mmCIF file of C-alpha atoms in Angstrom:
data_model
loop_
_atom_site.group_PDB
_atom_site.id
_atom_site.type_symbol
_atom_site.label_atom_id
_atom_site.label_comp_id
_atom_site.label_asym_id
_atom_site.label_seq_id
_atom_site.Cartn_x
_atom_site.Cartn_y
_atom_site.Cartn_z
ATOM 1 C CA ASN A 1 -45.923 -32.066 12.340
ATOM 2 C CA ALA A 2 -42.358 -32.438 12.188
ATOM 3 C CA GLY A 3 -42.154 -35.196 9.293
ATOM 4 C CA VAL A 4 -38.873 -36.989 9.125
ATOM 5 C CA THR A 5 -36.546 -36.070 11.938
ATOM 6 C CA GLN A 6 -32.788 -37.424 11.889
ATOM 7 C CA THR A 7 -30.475 -37.154 14.828
ATOM 8 C CA PRO A 8 -27.355 -35.889 14.847
ATOM 9 C CA LYS A 9 -27.164 -33.089 11.896
ATOM 10 C CA PHE A 10 -23.172 -33.584 11.776
ATOM 11 C CA GLN A 11 -20.963 -36.009 13.266
ATOM 12 C CA VAL A 12 -17.053 -36.666 12.788
ATOM 13 C CA LEU A 13 -15.666 -40.105 13.851
ATOM 14 C CA LYS A 14 -12.505 -41.579 13.775
ATOM 15 C CA THR A 15 -11.779 -45.026 11.709
ATOM 16 C CA GLY A 16 -12.912 -47.706 13.860
ATOM 17 C CA GLN A 17 -15.460 -46.081 16.025
ATOM 18 C CA SER A 18 -19.064 -46.938 16.140
ATOM 19 C CA MET A 19 -21.979 -44.642 16.039
ATOM 20 C CA THR A 20 -25.889 -44.952 15.615
ATOM 21 C CA LEU A 21 -27.988 -42.514 13.484
ATOM 22 C CA GLN A 22 -31.432 -42.158 14.616
ATOM 23 C CA CYS A 23 -34.518 -41.241 12.658
ATOM 24 C CA ALA A 24 -38.043 -40.994 13.445
ATOM 25 C CA GLN A 25 -41.353 -40.114 11.661
ATOM 26 C CA ASP A 26 -44.478 -38.837 13.199
ATOM 27 C CA MET A 27 -47.068 -39.557 10.021
ATOM 28 C CA ASN A 28 -47.851 -43.147 11.183
ATOM 29 C CA HIS A 29 -46.006 -44.525 8.107
ATOM 30 C CA ASN A 30 -45.426 -48.321 7.806
ATOM 31 C CA SER A 31 -42.318 -48.321 5.486
ATOM 32 C CA MET A 32 -38.699 -46.494 6.319
ATOM 33 C CA TYR A 33 -35.610 -46.322 4.729
ATOM 34 C CA TRP A 34 -31.745 -45.523 4.837
ATOM 35 C CA TYR A 35 -30.003 -44.000 1.940
ATOM 36 C CA ARG A 36 -26.656 -42.454 1.456
ATOM 37 C CA GLN A 37 -25.765 -39.818 -1.047
ATOM 38 C CA ASP A 38 -22.558 -39.514 -2.399
ATOM 39 C CA PRO A 39 -21.241 -36.979 -5.240
ATOM 40 C CA GLY A 40 -21.927 -37.921 -8.714
ATOM 41 C CA MET A 41 -23.922 -41.037 -7.600
ATOM 42 C CA GLY A 42 -27.154 -39.849 -6.351
ATOM 43 C CA LEU A 43 -28.649 -41.595 -3.351
ATOM 44 C CA ARG A 44 -28.440 -45.530 -3.058
ATOM 45 C CA LEU A 45 -30.587 -47.643 -0.587
ATOM 46 C CA ILE A 46 -28.495 -48.897 2.450
ATOM 47 C CA TYR A 47 -31.607 -50.733 4.375
ATOM 48 C CA TYR A 48 -35.293 -50.637 4.250
ATOM 49 C CA SER A 49 -37.990 -51.983 6.621
ATOM 50 C CA ALA A 50 -41.273 -52.594 4.659
ATOM 51 C CA SER A 51 -43.444 -52.705 7.929
ATOM 52 C CA GLU A 52 -42.709 -52.887 11.400
ATOM 53 C CA GLY A 53 -41.060 -55.820 12.163
ATOM 54 C CA THR A 54 -38.966 -56.571 9.207
ATOM 55 C CA THR A 55 -35.918 -55.054 7.900
ATOM 56 C CA ASP A 56 -34.145 -56.082 4.486
ATOM 57 C CA LYS A 57 -30.796 -55.258 2.505
ATOM 58 C CA GLY A 58 -30.896 -52.737 0.117
ATOM 59 C CA GLU A 59 -28.125 -51.884 -2.754
ATOM 60 C CA VAL A 60 -25.124 -50.993 -0.276
ATOM 61 C CA PRO A 61 -25.784 -53.018 3.135
ATOM 62 C CA ASN A 62 -22.149 -53.710 3.975
ATOM 63 C CA GLY A 63 -20.636 -52.000 6.958
ATOM 64 C CA TYR A 64 -24.295 -51.033 8.352
ATOM 65 C CA ASN A 65 -26.784 -52.864 10.525
ATOM 66 C CA VAL A 66 -30.570 -51.111 11.465
ATOM 67 C CA SER A 67 -33.051 -51.661 13.958
ATOM 68 C CA ARG A 68 -36.955 -51.203 13.410
ATOM 69 C CA LEU A 69 -37.384 -50.041 17.082
ATOM 70 C CA ASN A 70 -40.975 -49.697 16.595
ATOM 71 C CA LYS A 71 -43.365 -48.052 13.769
ATOM 72 C CA ARG A 72 -41.916 -44.499 14.470
ATOM 73 C CA GLU A 73 -38.312 -45.071 14.840
ATOM 74 C CA PHE A 74 -35.640 -46.818 12.433
ATOM 75 C CA SER A 75 -32.035 -46.753 13.237
ATOM 76 C CA LEU A 76 -28.853 -46.999 11.205
ATOM 77 C CA ARG A 77 -25.674 -48.656 13.308
ATOM 78 C CA LEU A 78 -22.172 -48.434 11.843
ATOM 79 C CA GLU A 79 -20.248 -50.950 13.890
ATOM 80 C CA SER A 80 -16.763 -49.940 12.627
ATOM 81 C CA ALA A 81 -16.556 -46.774 10.930
ATOM 82 C CA ALA A 82 -14.411 -46.481 7.661
ATOM 83 C CA PRO A 83 -13.223 -43.259 5.272
ATOM 84 C CA SER A 84 -15.338 -45.161 2.542
ATOM 85 C CA GLN A 85 -18.539 -44.378 4.847
ATOM 86 C CA THR A 86 -17.902 -40.655 4.777
ATOM 87 C CA SER A 87 -21.264 -39.453 3.131
ATOM 88 C CA VAL A 88 -24.658 -37.838 3.574
ATOM 89 C CA TYR A 89 -27.178 -40.182 4.953
ATOM 90 C CA PHE A 90 -30.864 -39.855 4.634
ATOM 91 C CA CYS A 91 -34.227 -41.502 6.061
ATOM 92 C CA ALA A 92 -37.142 -41.682 4.396
ATOM 93 C CA SER A 93 -40.501 -42.813 5.045
ATOM 94 C CA SER A 94 -43.456 -43.847 3.302
ATOM 95 C CA GLU A 95 -47.175 -45.146 3.933
ATOM 96 C CA GLY A 96 -46.784 -48.486 2.522
ATOM 97 C CA PHE A 97 -44.354 -50.444 0.369
ATOM 98 C CA PHE A 98 -46.238 -50.213 -3.116
ATOM 99 C CA GLY A 99 -44.001 -48.851 -6.194
ATOM 100 C CA GLN A 100 -46.342 -45.759 -6.404
ATOM 101 C CA GLU A 101 -46.145 -44.159 -3.135
ATOM 102 C CA THR A 102 -44.135 -40.951 -2.257
ATOM 103 C CA GLN A 103 -41.225 -40.952 -0.106
ATOM 104 C CA TYR A 104 -40.933 -38.407 2.312
ATOM 105 C CA PHE A 105 -37.208 -37.476 3.513
ATOM 106 C CA GLY A 106 -35.397 -36.330 6.626
ATOM 107 C CA PRO A 107 -32.755 -33.338 6.348
ATOM 108 C CA GLY A 108 -29.772 -35.635 6.647
ATOM 109 C CA THR A 109 -26.864 -36.355 8.660
ATOM 110 C CA ARG A 110 -23.569 -35.327 7.526
ATOM 111 C CA LEU A 111 -20.775 -37.993 8.528
ATOM 112 C CA LEU A 112 -16.825 -37.397 8.052
ATOM 113 C CA VAL A 113 -14.659 -40.668 9.182
ATOM 114 C CA LEU A 114 -10.967 -39.758 9.481
ATOM 115 C CA ALA B 1 -32.568 -54.508 -12.982
ATOM 116 C CA GLN B 2 -33.178 -50.478 -13.276
ATOM 117 C CA SER B 3 -30.879 -47.630 -13.992
ATOM 118 C CA VAL B 4 -31.188 -43.799 -14.353
ATOM 119 C CA THR B 5 -29.291 -41.622 -16.518
ATOM 120 C CA GLN B 6 -29.397 -37.797 -16.008
ATOM 121 C CA LEU B 7 -28.015 -36.550 -19.047
ATOM 122 C CA ASP B 8 -26.488 -33.351 -17.459
ATOM 123 C CA SER B 9 -24.770 -33.158 -14.299
ATOM 124 C CA GLN B 10 -24.981 -29.276 -14.192
ATOM 125 C CA VAL B 11 -27.342 -26.758 -15.903
ATOM 126 C CA PRO B 12 -26.703 -23.175 -15.838
ATOM 127 C CA VAL B 13 -29.466 -20.656 -16.902
ATOM 128 C CA PHE B 14 -30.781 -16.993 -16.541
ATOM 129 C CA GLU B 15 -33.751 -16.144 -14.713
ATOM 130 C CA GLU B 16 -37.261 -16.238 -16.259
ATOM 131 C CA ALA B 17 -35.483 -18.539 -19.198
ATOM 132 C CA PRO B 18 -36.941 -21.827 -19.847
ATOM 133 C CA VAL B 19 -34.916 -24.834 -18.605
ATOM 134 C CA GLU B 20 -35.216 -28.708 -19.247
ATOM 135 C CA LEU B 21 -33.594 -31.225 -17.502
ATOM 136 C CA ARG B 22 -33.007 -34.687 -18.925
ATOM 137 C CA CYS B 23 -33.549 -38.203 -17.741
ATOM 138 C CA ASN B 24 -33.668 -41.477 -19.494
ATOM 139 C CA TYR B 25 -34.192 -44.869 -17.802
ATOM 140 C CA SER B 26 -33.516 -48.504 -18.556
ATOM 141 C CA SER B 27 -35.689 -51.087 -16.955
ATOM 142 C CA SER B 28 -36.591 -54.848 -17.860
ATOM 143 C CA VAL B 29 -40.118 -54.284 -16.467
ATOM 144 C CA SER B 30 -42.378 -51.453 -16.298
ATOM 145 C CA VAL B 31 -41.921 -48.706 -13.786
ATOM 146 C CA TYR B 32 -43.294 -45.561 -12.093
ATOM 147 C CA LEU B 33 -41.225 -42.382 -12.657
ATOM 148 C CA PHE B 34 -40.583 -39.555 -10.071
ATOM 149 C CA TRP B 35 -38.650 -36.142 -9.914
ATOM 150 C CA TYR B 36 -37.744 -35.345 -6.373
ATOM 151 C CA VAL B 37 -35.745 -31.753 -5.755
ATOM 152 C CA GLN B 38 -33.332 -31.196 -2.886
ATOM 153 C CA TYR B 39 -32.656 -27.395 -1.894
ATOM 154 C CA PRO B 40 -29.435 -26.499 -0.215
ATOM 155 C CA ASN B 41 -28.863 -28.148 2.960
ATOM 156 C CA GLN B 42 -32.145 -29.957 2.918
ATOM 157 C CA GLY B 43 -33.736 -33.690 2.308
ATOM 158 C CA LEU B 44 -35.413 -34.480 -0.797
ATOM 159 C CA GLN B 45 -38.951 -33.706 -1.877
ATOM 160 C CA LEU B 46 -41.235 -34.919 -4.538
ATOM 161 C CA LEU B 47 -41.762 -32.626 -7.752
ATOM 162 C CA LEU B 48 -44.207 -34.666 -9.347
ATOM 163 C CA LYS B 49 -44.579 -38.497 -10.366
ATOM 164 C CA TYR B 50 -45.849 -40.196 -13.064
ATOM 165 C CA LEU B 51 -47.775 -43.465 -12.283
ATOM 166 C CA SER B 52 -50.247 -43.889 -15.329
ATOM 167 C CA GLY B 53 -52.694 -41.958 -17.516
ATOM 168 C CA SER B 54 -51.655 -38.702 -19.320
ATOM 169 C CA THR B 55 -47.936 -38.858 -20.249
ATOM 170 C CA LEU B 56 -47.855 -34.943 -19.281
ATOM 171 C CA VAL B 57 -47.582 -34.530 -15.594
ATOM 172 C CA LYS B 58 -47.782 -31.351 -13.822
ATOM 173 C CA GLY B 59 -46.088 -30.964 -10.221
ATOM 174 C CA ILE B 60 -45.220 -28.089 -7.722
ATOM 175 C CA ASN B 61 -43.592 -24.867 -8.410
ATOM 176 C CA GLY B 62 -44.731 -24.857 -12.080
ATOM 177 C CA PHE B 63 -42.731 -27.881 -13.277
ATOM 178 C CA GLU B 64 -43.872 -30.583 -15.454
ATOM 179 C CA ALA B 65 -42.541 -33.647 -16.903
ATOM 180 C CA GLU B 66 -43.386 -35.717 -20.029
ATOM 181 C CA PHE B 67 -43.187 -39.592 -19.959
ATOM 182 C CA ASN B 68 -41.958 -40.940 -23.509
ATOM 183 C CA LYS B 69 -42.231 -44.756 -23.242
ATOM 184 C CA SER B 70 -40.726 -45.178 -26.743
ATOM 185 C CA GLN B 71 -37.534 -43.184 -25.774
ATOM 186 C CA THR B 72 -37.865 -44.261 -21.986
ATOM 187 C CA SER B 73 -37.218 -40.639 -21.166
ATOM 188 C CA PHE B 74 -38.900 -38.495 -18.265
ATOM 189 C CA HIS B 75 -37.881 -34.928 -19.022
ATOM 190 C CA LEU B 76 -38.418 -32.061 -16.403
ATOM 191 C CA ARG B 77 -39.446 -28.608 -17.649
ATOM 192 C CA LYS B 78 -40.246 -25.140 -16.528
ATOM 193 C CA PRO B 79 -41.177 -22.603 -18.753
ATOM 194 C CA SER B 80 -39.684 -19.726 -16.685
ATOM 195 C CA VAL B 81 -37.339 -20.471 -13.883
ATOM 196 C CA HIS B 82 -36.637 -18.127 -10.683
ATOM 197 C CA ILE B 83 -33.742 -17.711 -8.700
ATOM 198 C CA SER B 84 -35.545 -20.139 -5.648
ATOM 199 C CA ASP B 85 -35.181 -22.964 -8.398
ATOM 200 C CA THR B 86 -31.742 -23.236 -7.765
ATOM 201 C CA ALA B 87 -31.289 -26.856 -6.413
ATOM 202 C CA GLU B 88 -30.280 -30.267 -7.021
ATOM 203 C CA TYR B 89 -32.835 -32.058 -9.011
ATOM 204 C CA PHE B 90 -33.156 -36.116 -9.030
ATOM 205 C CA CYS B 91 -34.773 -38.743 -11.329
ATOM 206 C CA ALA B 92 -35.763 -41.803 -9.890
ATOM 207 C CA VAL B 93 -37.816 -45.053 -10.965
ATOM 208 C CA SER B 94 -39.561 -47.538 -9.219
ATOM 209 C CA PRO B 95 -40.541 -51.111 -10.830
ATOM 210 C CA ILE B 96 -44.252 -51.464 -10.892
ATOM 211 C CA SER B 97 -44.439 -55.278 -10.339
ATOM 212 C CA GLY B 98 -43.453 -56.775 -7.321
ATOM 213 C CA GLY B 99 -45.273 -54.314 -5.649
ATOM 214 C CA TYR B 100 -42.140 -52.968 -3.743
ATOM 215 C CA ASN B 101 -41.296 -49.295 -3.507
ATOM 216 C CA LYS B 102 -37.625 -49.161 -4.247
ATOM 217 C CA LEU B 103 -36.140 -45.884 -5.632
ATOM 218 C CA ILE B 104 -33.253 -46.356 -7.997
ATOM 219 C CA PHE B 105 -32.023 -42.684 -8.458
ATOM 220 C CA GLY B 106 -30.204 -40.729 -11.097
ATOM 221 C CA ALA B 107 -26.812 -39.000 -10.060
ATOM 222 C CA GLY B 108 -28.673 -35.725 -10.029
ATOM 223 C CA THR B 109 -28.569 -32.387 -11.989
ATOM 224 C CA ARG B 110 -27.524 -29.400 -10.477
ATOM 225 C CA LEU B 111 -29.544 -26.254 -11.654
ATOM 226 C CA ALA B 112 -28.183 -22.755 -10.951
ATOM 227 C CA VAL B 113 -30.342 -19.950 -11.993
ATOM 228 C CA HIS B 114 -28.399 -16.994 -12.155
ATOM 229 C CA PRO B 115 -30.131 -13.022 -12.006
#
């Protein structure tokens, strides 16, 4: 039982390049999330998927797109990377979308945009 | 809207000493409260959460937290820390009404345990 997995672990991009961050969970969870973590700011929600087939914007969605490919997988795409998108990206999942539910986090992707 | 303030960005402490990590929140609606821990180069994992009932909540690894509604606080405590507790700790809230799981995190407190 791997939990939440993310690929790649590290990535360096040049300004204007595109990339997709992959996330998969094997816990049969319905809800999935993408966060970014910046020093001194905690984690901020980029996009979420309350259930398969739905996605919605979080606090900081500009410059990103997402796809809920199936119940297991939720990808995050940067169409034209900018230095301001240098961050650590975490994917998370939860069984449902109720406020009391625990979110389970992946190990993160460290992205540097030059 | 909700916001979370973690009052200390860094807390140095000696091994076997007690520690308290402070968290205050602001919200116009009732919230659930969480503490997550992030060990170096890992993702976050849940330490404990307050949903309802007793205001003293016990979590993993000997941590506990107390919910104080009048002071809108949810401070995390451990009576005796170990080197292995060195990590970053995040307080978070999620609104009860509306039935949605949107965590709002504080900026984090870096706990450094020294021998």
